[in-house]
Amino acid sequence: MRRLLLERAVWLVPTLLLATFGVFWLIHLAPGDPAITLAGENATARQIAAIRHELGLDQPFLLQYWHWLTHAWRGNLGTSLNTREGVAGAIGHALPVTLQLVLGGLLLAAVLGTIAGIVSARRAGTSTDAAVSTLASAGAAIPSFWLGLVLISMFALGTHWFPATGSVALTSNPGQALRHLVLPSIALGVSGAAEIARQLRAVLIDILGSDHIRTLRAKGLSERRIVWLHALKGAAVPLMTIVGLQVSRFLGAAVVVEAVFGISGIGSLVVGAAQNHDYPVVEGVVVVMALIVIVVNFAVDVSYRIFDPRIR
Amino acid sequence: MAAALEVRNLSVYFQTPEGEVQAVRDLSLTVAAGEIVGLVGESGSGKSVTALAIMGLLPPSVSRTSGSALLGDRDLLALAPDRLVKARGRDISMIFQEPMTALDPLFRIGDQITETVRAHHRVSRRAAADRAIRILTDVGLPDPAARVRAYPHQLSGGMRQRVMIAIALVSEPAVLIADEPTTSLDVTVQAQILGLLAELSRAHGTAVVLITHDLGVVAETCSRVHTMYAGEIVEECSVDEALLAPKHPYTSGLIQAIPRAEKRRQPLYSIPGRVPPLTAMPSGCRFEPRCEHASESCRAAQPLERRDGRAVRCGRHGELTLPGAASGVDQ
Ligand SMILES: Nc1ncnc2c1ncn2[C@@H]1O[C@H](COP(=O)(O)OP(=O)(O)O)[C@@H](O)[C@H]1O
Ligand code: SF4
Ligand SMILES: [Mg+2]
């Protein structure tokens, strides 16, 4: 376990360097100049130049990156070019909002995907299996923004069962927070559920045909125990891998879902920042996202060791 | 002796892309309490399919069975699915060839035994755990109290097969079907496991159907033997009769194929040719293409003739004197 942690930590450095440099470069290449925006409509060229100098934008690109990197290394993510708010603070506000959305989507995807995967694997080749597979293909193909809009018009604007926009922190008012989370979680989670169902089905069909499952049948275990305990535990390692992959996918897709549901999470923060060349904010988000993905991968690795005694 | 298991006219069919094929034809087999009966034949003869059919473990979507398998007054082949599940492991058990893959790699062996106990008996966890340690002691697993916490990959092949036997016998079933239980084990371990099966069968009165491709294994362990070829029983008699005076050329061929100590330097004999595929069964005697005694009359279907407590499916058996194990078999 220690070695695993160390291995992951060693990988962290090159991953972060590559990601942050790439993003820095992309922002630099993108058209537009934050100094012009900041200076306002009637600014003179001198005023703009002064702002550029103040923000360090007149320095060579590599030097700018170096400055950012050395500060970030010491834990200082800097301040937003646009709002002058500290980057760490801005992320601190937005991140919990996104995390609760991603967790909601993940929970839905895992539960729905697992049930659908089990049902279709047990009835492989039947019309039930075909129906679930068709639903899953549809679920994988529906764009989340479109699904979000449909959900809003049907269950928020139409029936008023759920609020159409906004979010509430789980820590402040859990009931309201959950009501706000339902529709965005569905919009985010459905494609993940489809992916989990599809892969779990294949894995389970394989496992259910294996020798040790035949032994369980020969010794008189109920089919329910065989499927839900033995086969599902056998599928846990691939299942955890798929779920882990969904986390990174959902972090990306959250941008779109947040926009549709008017949720001010990491997605809206980074989109606004990118449009304004606000590189400190964008870079801060990149670092935090990379850390999350790495922590999730580590958790997935640890789960392998919990589920499969042969990997210890 | 009362029959513990009586299989009558078992036929098994598979649905394949080329249409329905028959893997087992009209097979009958009886085994009494405390008796070990052999079912022997080359790979592909239909031995495993027979065993799985009796257990109701063939995939129902692609297979069909007819006939009956009487366990006392119950017909396993006609039992409602939930009652069949309850009978498995409690009244009739099965062990398999590959101890490497037959156990669930993710569960401790103790738990794999206790869940079997608790599937069939309303007992506490404690009582089931005690039962697991006792049965592991019975099957000769060293240090069972500690080994219950081991995972299958931490045991040798022979140990795993002992665990398989423990799982199969923990509920003291009337019948045990052992499908090539020693084929993947080395010779010393093989002898130990066969000895263990014989001992447990005697001690608990378990009726055992021992499936093997090796007549030598039958010679060591069984009282009666059924020779199976291409889905049919071709000979049934006592082990002594089979070894000393086989009446079917196939049984005689299997005897020549037994590995023997004094012949160790010669290449192992095997019957020329192969078991015909299910899609191309000869319409007459199924052994005819490989039989050195084949003649014109063999093109006709051969019925299983019963006389003097033995049965043989060969119209020419009266004319033939077939070699048996004249020089004896390694015991
Ligand atoms: N599910 C199945 N579908 C079609 N044919 C099968 C199936 N299972 C077994 N068979 C065929 O049945 C025949 C007997 O196989 P098997 O009982 O495993 O032989 P043995 O155990 O004597 O070596 C073989 O020809 C095999 O290909
Ligand atoms: S019937 Fe003919 S071909 Fe078949 S085993 Fe007897 S002698 Fe051989
Ligand atoms: Mg077999």
mmCIF file of N, CA, C and O in Angstrom, chain A residues 177-215:
data_model
loop_
_atom_site.group_PDB
_atom_site.id
_atom_site.type_symbol
_atom_site.label_atom_id
_atom_site.label_comp_id
_atom_site.label_asym_id
_atom_site.label_seq_id
_atom_site.Cartn_x
_atom_site.Cartn_y
_atom_site.Cartn_z
ATOM 1 N N ALA A 177 -31.162 20.529 -0.955
ATOM 2 C CA ALA A 177 -30.002 20.207 -1.791
ATOM 3 C C ALA A 177 -30.302 18.999 -2.669
ATOM 4 O O ALA A 177 -30.022 19.004 -3.869
ATOM 5 N N LEU A 178 -30.919 17.963 -2.078
ATOM 6 C CA LEU A 178 -31.223 16.758 -2.840
ATOM 7 C C LEU A 178 -32.230 17.058 -3.946
ATOM 8 O O LEU A 178 -32.091 16.592 -5.070
ATOM 9 N N ARG A 179 -33.258 17.870 -3.603
ATOM 10 C CA ARG A 179 -34.245 18.231 -4.625
ATOM 11 C C ARG A 179 -33.583 18.929 -5.809
ATOM 12 O O ARG A 179 -33.920 18.685 -6.960
ATOM 13 N N HIS A 180 -32.631 19.811 -5.504
ATOM 14 C CA HIS A 180 -31.920 20.498 -6.578
ATOM 15 C C HIS A 180 -31.013 19.559 -7.359
ATOM 16 O O HIS A 180 -30.709 19.803 -8.516
ATOM 17 N N LEU A 181 -30.559 18.507 -6.678
ATOM 18 C CA LEU A 181 -29.563 17.617 -7.304
ATOM 19 C C LEU A 181 -30.167 16.600 -8.259
ATOM 20 O O LEU A 181 -29.483 16.122 -9.159
ATOM 21 N N VAL A 182 -31.451 16.259 -8.066
ATOM 22 C CA VAL A 182 -32.022 15.126 -8.795
ATOM 23 C C VAL A 182 -31.860 15.265 -10.318
ATOM 24 O O VAL A 182 -31.232 14.421 -10.969
ATOM 25 N N LEU A 183 -32.385 16.354 -10.875
ATOM 26 C CA LEU A 183 -32.368 16.475 -12.340
ATOM 27 C C LEU A 183 -30.950 16.586 -12.905
ATOM 28 O O LEU A 183 -30.618 15.869 -13.860
ATOM 29 N N PRO A 184 -30.092 17.469 -12.340
ATOM 30 C CA PRO A 184 -28.731 17.522 -12.890
ATOM 31 C C PRO A 184 -27.985 16.191 -12.754
ATOM 32 O O PRO A 184 -27.235 15.808 -13.660
ATOM 33 N N SER A 185 -28.226 15.468 -11.670
ATOM 34 C CA SER A 185 -27.549 14.173 -11.503
ATOM 35 C C SER A 185 -27.983 13.195 -12.582
ATOM 36 O O SER A 185 -27.167 12.429 -13.103
ATOM 37 N N ILE A 186 -29.274 13.223 -12.918
ATOM 38 C CA ILE A 186 -29.755 12.340 -13.985
ATOM 39 C C ILE A 186 -29.101 12.737 -15.307
ATOM 40 O O ILE A 186 -28.572 11.895 -16.033
ATOM 41 N N ALA A 187 -29.120 14.055 -15.597
ATOM 42 C CA ALA A 187 -28.540 14.520 -16.857
ATOM 43 C C ALA A 187 -27.078 14.109 -16.969
ATOM 44 O O ALA A 187 -26.603 13.702 -18.030
ATOM 45 N N LEU A 188 -26.375 14.187 -15.838
ATOM 46 C CA LEU A 188 -24.951 13.854 -15.841
ATOM 47 C C LEU A 188 -24.739 12.342 -15.837
ATOM 48 O O LEU A 188 -23.842 11.829 -16.515
ATOM 49 N N GLY A 189 -25.575 11.606 -15.088
ATOM 50 C CA GLY A 189 -25.281 10.207 -14.789
ATOM 51 C C GLY A 189 -25.749 9.195 -15.811
ATOM 52 O O GLY A 189 -25.200 8.098 -15.868
ATOM 53 N N VAL A 190 -26.750 9.538 -16.619
ATOM 54 C CA VAL A 190 -27.355 8.530 -17.498
ATOM 55 C C VAL A 190 -26.337 7.874 -18.432
ATOM 56 O O VAL A 190 -26.302 6.654 -18.572
ATOM 57 N N SER A 191 -25.459 8.676 -19.037
ATOM 58 C CA SER A 191 -24.500 8.074 -19.963
ATOM 59 C C SER A 191 -23.542 7.142 -19.213
ATOM 60 O O SER A 191 -23.143 6.097 -19.728
ATOM 61 N N GLY A 192 -23.192 7.533 -17.984
ATOM 62 C CA GLY A 192 -22.327 6.667 -17.171
ATOM 63 C C GLY A 192 -23.022 5.364 -16.819
ATOM 64 O O GLY A 192 -22.421 4.292 -16.855
ATOM 65 N N ALA A 193 -24.315 5.468 -16.483
ATOM 66 C CA ALA A 193 -25.084 4.261 -16.174
ATOM 67 C C ALA A 193 -25.069 3.318 -17.368
ATOM 68 O O ALA A 193 -24.890 2.107 -17.226
ATOM 69 N N ALA A 194 -25.242 3.891 -18.561
ATOM 70 C CA ALA A 194 -25.256 3.073 -19.775
ATOM 71 C C ALA A 194 -23.915 2.374 -19.966
ATOM 72 O O ALA A 194 -23.854 1.178 -20.276
ATOM 73 N N GLU A 195 -22.838 3.124 -19.752
ATOM 74 C CA GLU A 195 -21.500 2.560 -19.927
ATOM 75 C C GLU A 195 -21.254 1.442 -18.910
ATOM 76 O O GLU A 195 -20.749 0.367 -19.245
ATOM 77 N N ILE A 196 -21.619 1.692 -17.656
ATOM 78 C CA ILE A 196 -21.432 0.684 -16.603
ATOM 79 C C ILE A 196 -22.259 -0.561 -16.917
ATOM 80 O O ILE A 196 -21.774 -1.685 -16.815
ATOM 81 N N ALA A 197 -23.514 -0.366 -17.337
ATOM 82 C CA ALA A 197 -24.384 -1.502 -17.649
ATOM 83 C C ALA A 197 -23.782 -2.352 -18.763
ATOM 84 O O ALA A 197 -23.723 -3.579 -18.666
ATOM 85 N N ARG A 198 -23.303 -1.679 -19.801
ATOM 86 C CA ARG A 198 -22.781 -2.388 -20.966
ATOM 87 C C ARG A 198 -21.558 -3.242 -20.582
ATOM 88 O O ARG A 198 -21.475 -4.421 -20.915
ATOM 89 N N GLN A 199 -20.642 -2.620 -19.851
ATOM 90 C CA GLN A 199 -19.421 -3.349 -19.522
ATOM 91 C C GLN A 199 -19.673 -4.417 -18.465
ATOM 92 O O GLN A 199 -19.116 -5.515 -18.534
ATOM 93 N N LEU A 200 -20.508 -4.085 -17.484
ATOM 94 C CA LEU A 200 -20.788 -5.067 -16.426
ATOM 95 C C LEU A 200 -21.475 -6.298 -17.009
ATOM 96 O O LEU A 200 -21.208 -7.433 -16.600
ATOM 97 N N ARG A 201 -22.354 -6.075 -17.982
ATOM 98 C CA ARG A 201 -23.036 -7.202 -18.622
ATOM 99 C C ARG A 201 -22.021 -8.179 -19.193
ATOM 100 O O ARG A 201 -22.078 -9.380 -18.938
ATOM 101 N N ALA A 202 -21.059 -7.661 -19.962
ATOM 102 C CA ALA A 202 -20.057 -8.531 -20.584
ATOM 103 C C ALA A 202 -19.244 -9.275 -19.519
ATOM 104 O O ALA A 202 -19.024 -10.483 -19.617
ATOM 105 N N VAL A 203 -18.816 -8.541 -18.486
ATOM 106 C CA VAL A 203 -18.009 -9.154 -17.435
ATOM 107 C C VAL A 203 -18.801 -10.252 -16.722
ATOM 108 O O VAL A 203 -18.298 -11.353 -16.480
ATOM 109 N N LEU A 204 -20.058 -9.957 -16.417
ATOM 110 C CA LEU A 204 -20.872 -10.917 -15.661
ATOM 111 C C LEU A 204 -21.191 -12.166 -16.468
ATOM 112 O O LEU A 204 -21.196 -13.278 -15.931
ATOM 113 N N ILE A 205 -21.464 -11.990 -17.758
ATOM 114 C CA ILE A 205 -21.753 -13.165 -18.590
ATOM 115 C C ILE A 205 -20.557 -14.102 -18.555
ATOM 116 O O ILE A 205 -20.691 -15.318 -18.423
ATOM 117 N N ASP A 206 -19.374 -13.514 -18.634
ATOM 118 C CA ASP A 206 -18.150 -14.292 -18.561
ATOM 119 C C ASP A 206 -18.047 -15.024 -17.222
ATOM 120 O O ASP A 206 -17.799 -16.228 -17.164
ATOM 121 N N ILE A 207 -18.249 -14.289 -16.145
ATOM 122 C CA ILE A 207 -18.110 -14.879 -14.804
ATOM 123 C C ILE A 207 -19.164 -15.970 -14.579
ATOM 124 O O ILE A 207 -18.860 -17.047 -14.069
ATOM 125 N N LEU A 208 -20.408 -15.689 -14.980
ATOM 126 C CA LEU A 208 -21.482 -16.648 -14.709
ATOM 127 C C LEU A 208 -21.280 -17.965 -15.460
ATOM 128 O O LEU A 208 -21.863 -18.981 -15.108
ATOM 129 N N GLY A 209 -20.440 -17.941 -16.504
ATOM 130 C CA GLY A 209 -20.156 -19.180 -17.220
ATOM 131 C C GLY A 209 -18.919 -19.897 -16.704
ATOM 132 O O GLY A 209 -18.517 -20.906 -17.255
ATOM 133 N N SER A 210 -18.307 -19.380 -15.632
ATOM 134 C CA SER A 210 -17.017 -19.939 -15.229
ATOM 135 C C SER A 210 -17.192 -21.131 -14.288
ATOM 136 O O SER A 210 -18.250 -21.370 -13.729
ATOM 137 N N ASP A 211 -16.106 -21.866 -14.127
ATOM 138 C CA ASP A 211 -16.131 -23.109 -13.348
ATOM 139 C C ASP A 211 -16.563 -22.904 -11.904
ATOM 140 O O ASP A 211 -17.316 -23.707 -11.356
ATOM 141 N N HIS A 212 -16.058 -21.843 -11.272
ATOM 142 C CA HIS A 212 -16.344 -21.754 -9.834
ATOM 143 C C HIS A 212 -17.803 -21.394 -9.577
ATOM 144 O O HIS A 212 -18.355 -21.740 -8.541
ATOM 145 N N ILE A 213 -18.453 -20.754 -10.560
ATOM 146 C CA ILE A 213 -19.886 -20.493 -10.417
ATOM 147 C C ILE A 213 -20.656 -21.805 -10.543
ATOM 148 O O ILE A 213 -21.636 -22.042 -9.837
ATOM 149 N N ARG A 214 -20.169 -22.685 -11.427
ATOM 150 C CA ARG A 214 -20.803 -24.005 -11.557
ATOM 151 C C ARG A 214 -20.712 -24.774 -10.238
ATOM 152 O O ARG A 214 -21.663 -25.438 -9.822
ATOM 153 N N THR A 215 -19.566 -24.628 -9.562
ATOM 154 C CA THR A 215 -19.428 -25.270 -8.244
ATOM 155 C C THR A 215 -20.482 -24.741 -7.268
ATOM 156 O O THR A 215 -21.082 -25.504 -6.515
#
